[in-house]
C-alpha cells in the first residue's frame, strides 16, 4: 500500500538553562502525521495506479481473477489501434450479422444499420461510448482473419489474448471480443486492467475517444443518403468529476457493475478499476480519485438521456 510522506511541523520547547534563568529555545520537532487511509469501497476488486510514477496507490483483491464485462473492449480497441498500418479512415460496411448478434445476445448496441459504411475511427466511438457490441463485432470481423465472420471474430479474440501475453497480463484471458461471455473464461484482475489501460491511454486516438462525453457521426447510408449517429458515453464519471478523462463501463450478471476510470489533474494521471461493485461504482471511483489527489470533490452526476445505452 502506498504511504504518503508525513509532514514536519515546528513546536516550541522550553529548555531550562543551568542557572536561575529559564530561556525559551526554538527547537524544531519532527511530527510525522498519519498518512490518509485508502477509502473503503464496495467493489469486490479494486486498484488505483499513478501512471506517471507506476506507483500503486490502492489495492483490494487486486490479483483475484474476475469477469470484467464490457471493459473487455479496452483490449479490443488496443488490438485495433496497434494493428500494423491501421487505417482509421477505412470504411467498413455494416453486416446484418452484427445486428443479429446484439439481438440474440440482448447486448448493448450502437444501433448500426445494415449497409451503412462507417470508418474504423467511427466504430471505435460506437464501441467505447454506447458500448456497442455490434461495433465491436464489426471491428473484430475486420481485423481478424479467416473465411467466415465466425472465423474472423475468433481470430480477433486470439489476437487479444496474444496482446495480453505480450503485455505480461498473466491473469487475463478473453473468450469474446466484447465481454459477452457464455462461460467464466473471460476474466482479468484489477491490476491487469489498470496496466492495460495505462498502455491504451498512451495512444492519442484511444484517449480522444474515451474522454468524449458524446459524439455525433455521419455515415453513408445504405439508401445512398446520409445517416446521423448520436452516441452518449455510458461512463457517468465524464462530465461529472473534475479531470475525468475516461475510460469504460461494463455490466453483466456474472461480472456485476464494473468501471475502469482515469483522471488528470495538474499533469498527474491516475487510472482506477472497480470490478463487481454492486451499486456504488461511481461514488467508489470518486472516493478513490479524491484519495489519489488528496482532495474532496463536489460532484453532480451527469444524467444519461432516456434513450441512451446503459452499461
Short mmCIF file of C-alpha atoms in Angstrom, two decimals:
data_model
loop_
_atom_site.label_atom_id
_atom_site.label_comp_id
_atom_site.label_asym_id
_atom_site.label_seq_id
_atom_site.Cartn_x
_atom_site.Cartn_y
_atom_site.Cartn_z
CA UNK A 1 0.00 0.00 0.00
CA UNK A 2 1.27 3.44 -0.91
CA UNK A 3 2.03 5.63 2.07
CA UNK A 4 2.19 9.36 1.74
CA UNK A 5 5.08 11.12 3.39
CA UNK A 6 4.44 12.68 6.77
CA UNK A 7 4.86 16.42 7.10
CA UNK A 8 7.09 18.24 9.55
CA UNK A 9 5.65 20.83 11.93
CA UNK A 10 7.53 23.06 14.35
CA UNK A 11 6.74 23.22 18.04
CA UNK A 12 8.32 25.36 20.73
CA UNK A 13 10.12 23.66 23.63
CA UNK A 14 11.16 25.41 26.78
CA UNK A 15 14.62 24.37 27.99
CA UNK A 16 15.98 25.13 31.41
CA UNK A 17 19.44 26.67 31.47
CA UNK A 18 21.85 25.82 34.28
CA UNK A 19 21.16 28.87 36.39
CA UNK A 20 18.15 30.50 37.86
CA UNK A 21 17.24 31.89 34.42
CA UNK A 22 14.93 29.98 32.04
CA UNK A 23 15.44 30.67 28.36
CA UNK A 24 12.94 29.80 25.60
CA UNK A 25 14.75 27.99 22.82
CA UNK A 26 13.15 27.23 19.47
CA UNK A 27 13.65 23.55 18.72
CA UNK A 28 12.17 22.05 15.54
CA UNK A 29 10.39 18.82 16.37
CA UNK A 30 9.51 16.45 13.53
CA UNK A 31 5.98 15.09 13.95
CA UNK A 32 5.00 12.51 11.33
CA UNK A 33 1.36 12.91 10.53
CA UNK A 34 -0.54 9.74 9.74
CA UNK A 35 -0.96 9.06 6.05
CA UNK A 36 -4.59 9.09 4.92
CA UNK A 37 -6.02 5.60 4.77
CA UNK A 38 -7.33 4.35 1.42
CA UNK A 39 -11.10 4.60 1.18
CA UNK A 40 -13.43 1.67 1.81
CA UNK A 41 -15.09 0.60 -1.43
CA UNK A 42 -17.93 -1.79 -2.13
CA UNK A 43 -16.26 -3.36 -5.14
CA UNK A 44 -15.02 -6.92 -4.71
CA UNK A 45 -11.85 -5.93 -6.53
CA UNK A 46 -10.22 -2.51 -6.91
CA UNK A 47 -6.94 -0.95 -7.92
CA UNK A 48 -5.54 2.56 -8.29
CA UNK A 49 -2.39 3.35 -10.28
CA UNK A 50 -0.37 6.51 -10.76
CA UNK A 51 0.58 6.08 -14.41
CA UNK A 52 3.42 8.57 -14.31
CA UNK A 53 5.34 7.02 -11.42
CA UNK A 54 3.98 3.47 -11.86
CA UNK A 55 3.07 3.66 -8.19
CA UNK A 56 0.35 1.55 -6.64
CA UNK A 57 -1.89 3.89 -4.68
CA UNK A 58 -4.56 1.43 -3.54
CA UNK A 59 -5.37 -2.25 -3.93
CA UNK A 60 -8.21 -4.53 -2.89
CA UNK A 61 -8.06 -8.15 -4.05
CA UNK A 62 -6.13 -6.70 -6.97
CA UNK A 63 -4.89 -10.05 -8.27
CA UNK A 64 -8.10 -12.06 -7.95
CA UNK A 65 -9.46 -13.09 -11.33
CA UNK A 66 -12.97 -11.85 -12.05
CA UNK A 67 -15.21 -11.45 -15.05
CA UNK A 68 -14.97 -7.95 -16.49
CA UNK A 69 -17.96 -7.47 -18.83
CA UNK A 70 -17.57 -4.71 -21.45
CA UNK A 71 -14.32 -3.41 -20.01
CA UNK A 72 -13.08 -6.17 -22.36
CA UNK A 73 -13.48 -3.60 -25.12
CA UNK A 74 -10.41 -1.73 -23.89
CA UNK A 75 -8.31 -4.60 -25.20
CA UNK A 76 -10.36 -4.81 -28.38
CA UNK A 77 -9.66 -1.14 -29.05
CA UNK A 78 -5.95 -1.56 -28.32
CA UNK A 79 -5.62 -4.51 -30.72
CA UNK A 80 -7.23 -2.43 -33.47
CA UNK A 81 -5.14 0.67 -32.78
CA UNK A 82 -1.87 -1.25 -32.58
CA UNK A 83 -2.55 -3.25 -35.75
CA UNK A 84 0.17 -2.77 -38.36
CA UNK A 85 -0.57 0.12 -40.73
CA UNK A 86 -4.03 0.64 -39.26
CA UNK A 87 -6.15 3.00 -41.38
CA UNK A 88 -8.63 4.82 -39.15
CA UNK A 89 -10.44 6.19 -42.19
CA UNK A 90 -11.07 2.78 -43.74
CA UNK A 91 -14.78 2.31 -44.34
CA UNK A 92 -16.50 -0.84 -43.09
CA UNK A 93 -19.89 -1.94 -44.32
CA UNK A 94 -22.31 -2.92 -41.56
CA UNK A 95 -23.48 -6.51 -41.94
CA UNK A 96 -26.80 -7.92 -40.81
CA UNK A 97 -24.75 -10.40 -38.74
CA UNK A 98 -23.82 -7.56 -36.39
CA UNK A 99 -27.41 -6.58 -35.76
CA UNK A 100 -28.49 -10.19 -35.39
CA UNK A 101 -25.75 -10.73 -32.82
CA UNK A 102 -26.87 -7.95 -30.45
CA UNK A 103 -30.49 -9.00 -30.84
CA UNK A 104 -29.65 -12.61 -29.99
CA UNK A 105 -27.44 -11.75 -27.02
CA UNK A 106 -29.51 -8.74 -25.87
CA UNK A 107 -26.26 -6.83 -25.72
CA UNK A 108 -25.70 -3.07 -25.68
CA UNK A 109 -25.73 -1.59 -29.16
CA UNK A 110 -24.63 1.36 -31.23
CA UNK A 111 -27.71 0.63 -33.38
CA UNK A 112 -25.67 0.25 -36.55
CA UNK A 113 -27.84 -0.01 -39.65
CA UNK A 114 -27.22 -2.75 -42.19
CA UNK A 115 -25.49 -1.47 -45.32
CA UNK A 116 -24.21 1.75 -43.75
CA UNK A 117 -20.49 2.47 -44.11
CA UNK A 118 -18.62 3.61 -41.02
CA UNK A 119 -14.91 4.22 -40.62
CA UNK A 120 -12.71 2.34 -38.17
CA UNK A 121 -12.49 5.52 -36.11
CA UNK A 122 -16.28 5.89 -36.00
CA UNK A 123 -16.68 2.26 -34.95
CA UNK A 124 -14.26 2.88 -32.07
CA UNK A 125 -16.62 5.61 -30.85
CA UNK A 126 -19.56 3.26 -31.36
CA UNK A 127 -17.85 0.56 -29.34
CA UNK A 128 -16.50 2.68 -26.48
CA UNK A 129 -19.22 5.29 -25.86
CA UNK A 130 -22.57 3.44 -26.05
CA UNK A 131 -20.65 0.16 -25.54
CA UNK A 132 -21.91 -1.08 -28.88
CA UNK A 133 -21.34 -4.82 -29.23
CA UNK A 134 -22.35 -4.52 -32.88
CA UNK A 135 -19.50 -2.03 -33.39
CA UNK A 136 -17.14 -4.36 -31.53
CA UNK A 137 -18.15 -7.22 -33.79
CA UNK A 138 -17.61 -5.08 -36.89
CA UNK A 139 -14.07 -4.32 -35.75
CA UNK A 140 -13.35 -7.93 -34.80
CA UNK A 141 -14.68 -9.11 -38.16
CA UNK A 142 -12.47 -6.59 -39.97
CA UNK A 143 -9.24 -7.09 -38.04
CA UNK A 144 -9.50 -10.85 -37.63
CA UNK A 145 -8.54 -13.38 -40.32
CA UNK A 146 -10.46 -16.28 -41.81
CA UNK A 147 -13.12 -17.20 -44.34
CA UNK A 148 -16.24 -16.51 -42.28
CA UNK A 149 -17.45 -13.96 -39.74
CA UNK A 150 -17.16 -16.63 -37.03
CA UNK A 151 -13.59 -17.45 -38.07
CA UNK A 152 -12.53 -13.83 -38.19
CA UNK A 153 -14.03 -12.86 -34.84
CA UNK A 154 -12.46 -15.94 -33.23
CA UNK A 155 -9.13 -14.95 -34.75
CA UNK A 156 -9.51 -11.46 -33.34
CA UNK A 157 -10.06 -12.83 -29.83
CA UNK A 158 -6.85 -14.83 -30.27
CA UNK A 159 -5.08 -11.56 -31.07
CA UNK A 160 -6.47 -10.10 -27.85
CA UNK A 161 -5.03 -12.98 -25.87
CA UNK A 162 -1.71 -12.69 -27.67
CA UNK A 163 -1.59 -8.99 -26.82
CA UNK A 164 -2.33 -9.76 -23.17
CA UNK A 165 0.56 -12.23 -23.15
CA UNK A 166 2.88 -9.69 -24.78
CA UNK A 167 1.98 -7.14 -22.10
CA UNK A 168 2.62 -9.63 -19.31
CA UNK A 169 -1.00 -9.71 -18.17
CA UNK A 170 -0.74 -13.19 -16.74
CA UNK A 171 -4.13 -13.13 -15.01
CA UNK A 172 -6.11 -12.09 -18.09
CA UNK A 173 -7.93 -14.21 -20.66
CA UNK A 174 -10.53 -13.38 -23.28
CA UNK A 175 -13.16 -15.61 -24.84
CA UNK A 176 -15.07 -12.78 -26.51
CA UNK A 177 -14.39 -9.50 -28.29
CA UNK A 178 -16.91 -7.56 -26.21
CA UNK A 179 -17.27 -9.19 -22.78
CA UNK A 180 -20.49 -11.02 -23.63
CA UNK A 181 -19.29 -14.38 -22.38
CA UNK A 182 -21.15 -17.67 -22.25
CA UNK A 183 -18.65 -19.03 -19.74
CA UNK A 184 -16.39 -17.82 -16.95
CA UNK A 185 -13.38 -17.85 -19.27
CA UNK A 186 -13.40 -14.10 -19.90
CA UNK A 187 -11.57 -12.70 -16.91
CA UNK A 188 -8.94 -10.32 -15.63
CA UNK A 189 -7.85 -8.63 -12.43
CA UNK A 190 -7.96 -5.00 -11.30
CA UNK A 191 -4.18 -4.79 -11.54
CA UNK A 192 -4.02 -6.25 -15.05
CA UNK A 193 -6.79 -3.99 -16.31
CA UNK A 194 -5.11 -0.91 -14.86
CA UNK A 195 -1.83 -1.81 -16.56
CA UNK A 196 -3.65 -2.49 -19.83
CA UNK A 197 -5.41 0.86 -19.59
CA UNK A 198 -2.13 2.61 -18.85
CA UNK A 199 -0.84 1.25 -22.16
CA UNK A 200 -4.02 2.12 -24.06
CA UNK A 201 -4.02 5.70 -22.76
CA UNK A 202 -0.64 6.22 -24.42
CA UNK A 203 -2.50 6.11 -27.75
CA UNK A 204 -3.83 9.55 -28.67
CA UNK A 205 -6.81 8.17 -30.61
CA UNK A 206 -7.85 6.00 -27.69
CA UNK A 207 -7.58 8.94 -25.30
CA UNK A 208 -9.64 11.16 -27.58
CA UNK A 209 -12.39 8.57 -27.93
CA UNK A 210 -12.77 7.53 -24.30
CA UNK A 211 -12.83 11.06 -22.88
CA UNK A 212 -15.73 12.08 -25.16
CA UNK A 213 -18.97 12.64 -23.27
CA UNK A 214 -20.91 12.30 -26.51
CA UNK A 215 -20.41 12.34 -30.25
CA UNK A 216 -22.35 12.83 -33.45
CA UNK A 217 -21.16 10.98 -36.52
CA UNK A 218 -22.43 10.91 -40.08
CA UNK A 219 -22.01 7.98 -42.43
CA UNK A 220 -23.08 6.99 -45.94
CA UNK A 221 -26.34 5.08 -45.55
CA UNK A 222 -27.38 2.00 -47.49
CA UNK A 223 -30.04 4.02 -49.34
CA UNK A 224 -27.45 6.47 -50.68
CA UNK A 225 -28.29 9.18 -48.20
CA UNK A 226 -26.51 10.21 -45.01
CA UNK A 227 -27.14 8.57 -41.67
CA UNK A 228 -26.52 10.50 -38.45
CA UNK A 229 -25.43 8.60 -35.38
CA UNK A 230 -25.56 10.17 -31.92
CA UNK A 231 -23.88 8.31 -29.06
CA UNK A 232 -23.62 9.19 -25.37
CA UNK A 233 -20.84 7.83 -23.19
CA UNK A 234 -22.16 5.36 -20.63
CA UNK A 235 -19.37 6.45 -18.25
CA UNK A 236 -21.10 8.99 -15.99
CA UNK A 237 -17.82 10.00 -14.36
CA UNK A 238 -17.20 12.04 -17.51
CA UNK A 239 -18.83 15.43 -17.27
CA UNK A 240 -19.27 14.94 -13.52
CA UNK A 241 -15.85 14.58 -11.90
CA UNK A 242 -13.26 17.31 -12.42
CA UNK A 243 -10.40 16.00 -14.53
CA UNK A 244 -12.08 12.72 -15.60
CA UNK A 245 -10.73 11.52 -18.97
CA UNK A 246 -12.25 8.04 -19.43
CA UNK A 247 -12.42 5.09 -19.68
CA UNK A 248 -15.02 2.24 -19.88
CA UNK A 249 -18.07 0.81 -18.15
CA UNK A 250 -19.18 -2.80 -18.10
CA UNK A 251 -22.10 -4.72 -16.62
CA UNK A 252 -23.24 -8.31 -16.87
CA UNK A 253 -24.93 -10.54 -14.33
CA UNK A 254 -21.81 -12.64 -13.64
CA UNK A 255 -19.43 -9.65 -13.61
CA UNK A 256 -21.65 -7.18 -11.82
CA UNK A 257 -21.19 -3.45 -12.45
CA UNK A 258 -17.59 -2.64 -13.43
CA UNK A 259 -15.80 0.61 -14.16
CA UNK A 260 -12.37 1.48 -15.47
CA UNK A 261 -11.67 5.18 -14.99
CA UNK A 262 -8.94 7.75 -15.38
CA UNK A 263 -8.42 11.35 -14.38
CA UNK A 264 -5.80 14.02 -14.84
CA UNK A 265 -5.07 16.93 -12.56
CA UNK A 266 -2.02 19.19 -12.53
CA UNK A 267 -0.34 16.97 -15.12
CA UNK A 268 -0.73 13.84 -12.99
CA UNK A 269 -2.76 10.95 -14.42
CA UNK A 270 -4.20 8.09 -12.42
CA UNK A 271 -6.11 5.01 -13.57
CA UNK A 272 -8.55 3.12 -11.40
CA UNK A 273 -10.52 -0.10 -11.67
CA UNK A 274 -13.50 -1.44 -9.74
CA UNK A 275 -14.89 -4.89 -10.52
CA UNK A 276 -18.21 -6.30 -9.30
CA UNK A 277 -19.27 -3.15 -7.48
CA UNK A 278 -22.90 -3.78 -6.62
CA UNK A 279 -24.37 -0.26 -6.71
CA UNK A 280 -21.58 2.20 -5.87
CA UNK A 281 -19.08 2.12 -8.73
CA UNK A 282 -19.27 5.86 -9.39
CA UNK A 283 -19.12 7.01 -5.74
CA UNK A 284 -16.31 4.48 -5.20
CA UNK A 285 -14.43 5.87 -8.19
CA UNK A 286 -14.89 9.38 -6.80
CA UNK A 287 -13.54 8.33 -3.40
CA UNK A 288 -10.54 6.63 -4.98
CA UNK A 289 -9.70 9.63 -7.15
CA UNK A 290 -10.14 12.04 -4.25
CA UNK A 291 -7.74 9.86 -2.27
CA UNK A 292 -5.22 9.97 -5.12
CA UNK A 293 -5.41 13.75 -5.39
CA UNK A 294 -5.84 14.39 -1.66
CA UNK A 295 -8.97 16.42 -2.21
CA UNK A 296 -12.73 16.42 -1.66
CA UNK A 297 -14.52 16.91 -4.97
CA UNK A 298 -18.12 18.03 -5.09
CA UNK A 299 -19.91 16.03 -7.79
CA UNK A 300 -23.24 16.43 -9.51
CA UNK A 301 -23.66 13.26 -11.51
CA UNK A 302 -24.36 13.60 -15.21
CA UNK A 303 -27.63 12.03 -16.25
CA UNK A 304 -27.83 9.95 -19.39
CA UNK A 305 -30.61 10.72 -21.87
CA UNK A 306 -33.57 8.37 -21.63
CA UNK A 307 -32.75 6.74 -24.97
CA UNK A 308 -29.03 6.29 -24.23
CA UNK A 309 -27.48 2.87 -23.67
CA UNK A 310 -26.76 1.75 -20.12
CA UNK A 311 -23.79 -0.45 -19.33
#
